[in-house]
Amino acid sequence: CSSLVPSSLSRFLPTASANPKAALKSKIVAEFRPQSLIDELLLYKRSEDQIELKEKQLSTMRVDVCSTETLKCLKGNVSR
């Protein structure tokens, strides 16, 4: 890591013995893998988009909510 930092700035970097919190933060930053976060965010976004689509589809449907048969059909479509 120190080879990536100019020697004139290395004296400002915290050392593990000087500040354990800074060392932990440095470790977290060094081990951070943005691709896994991006993948998780994309999955979340896709899920949100699916929910929004289903809500729009349901809002445009004319459904007799008193009909148990209709509700069974809707429930069957959602669980698949």
XYZ file of C-alpha atoms in Angstrom:
80
model
C 0.000 0.000 0.000
C 2.814 2.403 0.825
C 4.237 1.960 -2.666
C 1.049 3.517 -4.025
C 1.412 6.589 -1.831
C 4.118 9.175 -2.493
C 6.722 9.177 0.251
C 5.947 12.814 1.053
C 2.395 11.798 2.031
C 3.174 8.525 3.787
C 3.888 10.280 7.080
C 0.205 11.347 7.201
C -1.132 7.796 6.920
C -2.184 6.320 10.259
C -0.344 3.284 11.482
C -2.020 0.301 13.091
C -0.278 0.840 16.397
C -1.111 4.551 16.509
C -4.825 4.273 15.887
C -6.697 0.935 15.789
C -9.851 2.547 14.372
C -7.889 4.004 11.483
C -6.300 0.617 10.849
C -9.723 -1.024 10.777
C -11.026 1.625 8.376
C -7.998 1.121 6.148
C -8.577 -2.628 6.160
C -12.250 -2.171 5.238
C -11.361 0.162 2.384
C -8.620 -2.167 1.160
C -10.943 -5.196 1.177
C -13.903 -3.387 -0.372
C -15.102 -5.063 -3.549
C -17.447 -2.713 -5.405
C -18.627 -5.371 -7.872
C -20.393 -7.391 -5.175
C -22.158 -4.233 -3.975
C -23.140 -3.389 -7.545
C -24.519 -6.911 -8.032
C -26.575 -6.694 -4.845
C -27.932 -3.279 -5.817
C -28.884 -4.549 -9.270
C -30.757 -7.494 -7.732
C -32.554 -5.127 -5.383
C -33.461 -2.779 -8.248
C -34.742 -5.677 -10.356
C -36.890 -6.835 -7.446
C -38.274 -3.329 -6.938
C -39.051 -3.081 -10.655
C -40.922 -6.409 -10.516
C -42.974 -5.216 -7.549
C -43.813 -1.971 -9.332
C -44.843 -3.862 -12.478
C -47.088 -6.219 -10.488
C -48.690 -3.285 -8.682
C -49.400 -1.560 -12.005
C -50.824 -4.764 -13.459
C -53.083 -5.266 -10.447
C -54.241 -1.663 -10.451
C -55.304 -1.900 -14.108
C -57.170 -5.181 -13.600
C -60.860 -5.135 -12.941
C -61.190 -7.743 -10.213
C -64.217 -8.698 -8.189
C -62.615 -8.877 -4.762
C -65.701 -10.606 -3.373
C -65.129 -13.609 -5.634
C -63.104 -16.260 -3.827
C -62.394 -17.990 -7.141
C -60.819 -14.826 -8.571
C -58.701 -14.351 -5.446
C -57.521 -17.971 -5.625
C -56.460 -17.409 -9.237
C -54.579 -14.248 -8.324
C -52.897 -15.943 -5.384
C -51.873 -18.842 -7.629
C -50.297 -16.456 -10.160
C -48.333 -14.608 -7.507
C -46.921 -17.714 -5.814
C -45.470 -19.143 -9.026
